[in-house]
Amino acid sequence: MTIRRVPMLLVSLAASVALVGAGCSSDSDAGSTTTAPPPAGSVAGVTVPDAFTALTLDTIGNPPLPFRGTDGKYHVVYDLQLTNATKVPASLDRIDVVDGEDPTKVIASFSGSALVDPACVFGDCNRLRDLPAGYVDSNAIPPQESRVLFIDFTLDSLDQAPKALLHHLYGTGAASPAFGMPGPIDYLTTPIAVSTQTVPVIAPPVRGDNWIALNGCCEPGFPHRSSLMSVNGKLNNSQRFAIDWKRTNEQGEFYTGDKTNNESYVDYGTDILAVADGTVVSILDGMEANAPGVLPASNPELAAKLTVENVDGNHVVLDLGNGVYAMYAHMISGSVTVKPGDKVTEGQVLGKLGNTGNANASHLHFQLMDGPSLLEADSLPYEIKGFDYDGQVAPQQIADADDYLSGTFLQGKLPEPESRTDELPLNLAIVDFPEAG
């Protein structure tokens, strides 16, 4: 939802299958049986061995829905809450994601710097964080404290996707509820069904060449993936798959001329488009533009003016049907062309790209979610039905850029763009969206 530098960066909130047991019998009900309800948190076809678990693991958000990225692979992305539920210090040394129906099959494994690396401030590192998703310098989990754990892995084909996942934890912690001595941790826990829902496929939210997917999926070292929030009595991340779309000119520059003037930025004033037919749920208009280079949340005077209602600046939320909502943020004041209740069609102009709300430069923050509220909804992955993939921006270039994003950023452009269909542009992808027609 915001754009800022990294680390200052571009950004813009014991189970088993159902048990069947003999019922109590009497002369009147001899031979009858009852079926016990499945244990809370269980997944059909997955058996979790009974064990004392010093570290508990809970899911945050909906079951993971695999989607295809611009690397040609299918991504499985989700978040977990890890809690030391004892009065004894604990540590997480490794977590293996395994096939829920065959726990001997390890699908992904995370340890060492993938979990904690104090020297890594951005990128594919530091999946273990404190709440709400700040950096920690150790894999230790003090007594009765929690951490967030970001999980992501790829598959070459959807045929490789298991029906369910389990998590094998390794580390140290209380050996039993009766004794306060630490011991080794080595157990299976927390079954998760892999979603078989259909991935939403949408049209582009903007048109033109040289768009960069800033803060896109799926590395935990970039802001959207780690934008966990404590809202409505739960941990939530409605921005897990959000993208900050920002455009360069043919020289790879985000702006030319006066960097303190919003009109100097290549994307400022670009038409923002409906990605599908839908109904307008809510809007906000009338917020004035920010000065480029200053993130309001980092300025005490400006931060005091941010609220839950305006943190996204001027924005539009669309109901696309089937439980899918599209959210567009940071539009120019007075540019919103729709009102709640309006029916819109794919490609219709909703407003103009701007720099309002919690943003330090013009961009379009775009995401899909499973409800109309940025805070309450869970993020949804999606695929864009047609675009040209044109390479990648190097993460270090973004990390080294100033708060105005000075410099050039198309050094990783391909000799010729590649036509793509039904893929989600991954973090820092360079994308061309052909003009309609």
Short mmCIF file of N, CA, C and O in Angstrom, two decimals, residues 40 154 158 161 179 252 265 298 382 396 427-428:
data_model
loop_
_atom_site.label_atom_id
_atom_site.label_comp_id
_atom_site.label_asym_id
_atom_site.label_seq_id
_atom_site.Cartn_x
_atom_site.Cartn_y
_atom_site.Cartn_z
N ALA A 40 -10.99 -30.24 16.01
CA ALA A 40 -10.76 -28.90 15.48
C ALA A 40 -9.41 -28.83 14.80
O ALA A 40 -8.40 -29.33 15.32
N THR A 154 7.63 -23.42 -4.45
CA THR A 154 7.13 -23.53 -5.82
C THR A 154 7.05 -24.98 -6.27
O THR A 154 7.76 -25.86 -5.76
N LEU A 158 0.94 -28.22 -11.32
CA LEU A 158 -0.13 -28.40 -10.35
C LEU A 158 -0.33 -29.86 -9.99
O LEU A 158 -0.86 -30.18 -8.92
N ALA A 161 1.04 -30.73 -6.66
CA ALA A 161 0.48 -30.14 -5.45
C ALA A 161 -0.17 -31.23 -4.59
O ALA A 161 -1.05 -31.95 -5.05
N PHE A 179 7.76 -31.06 33.36
CA PHE A 179 9.13 -30.73 33.74
C PHE A 179 9.59 -29.48 32.99
O PHE A 179 9.32 -29.32 31.80
N GLY A 252 14.18 4.10 -18.57
CA GLY A 252 14.16 3.43 -17.27
C GLY A 252 14.03 4.36 -16.10
O GLY A 252 14.22 3.94 -14.95
N TYR A 265 6.57 12.65 -12.58
CA TYR A 265 6.65 11.19 -12.57
C TYR A 265 5.87 10.60 -13.74
O TYR A 265 4.76 11.04 -14.06
N SER A 298 6.21 7.92 8.14
CA SER A 298 7.52 8.15 8.73
C SER A 298 7.69 9.58 9.24
O SER A 298 8.75 9.92 9.77
N TYR A 382 -3.91 -14.13 -7.80
CA TYR A 382 -4.65 -14.00 -9.05
C TYR A 382 -3.67 -14.12 -10.21
O TYR A 382 -2.45 -14.14 -10.03
N GLN A 396 18.68 -5.15 -5.64
CA GLN A 396 19.64 -4.22 -5.06
C GLN A 396 19.45 -2.80 -5.60
O GLN A 396 19.71 -1.82 -4.90
N ASN A 427 7.53 -10.27 -7.99
CA ASN A 427 8.19 -9.06 -7.50
C ASN A 427 9.25 -8.56 -8.48
O ASN A 427 10.12 -9.31 -8.91
N LEU A 428 9.15 -7.27 -8.82
CA LEU A 428 10.11 -6.55 -9.65
C LEU A 428 10.12 -7.00 -11.11
O LEU A 428 11.07 -6.72 -11.85
#
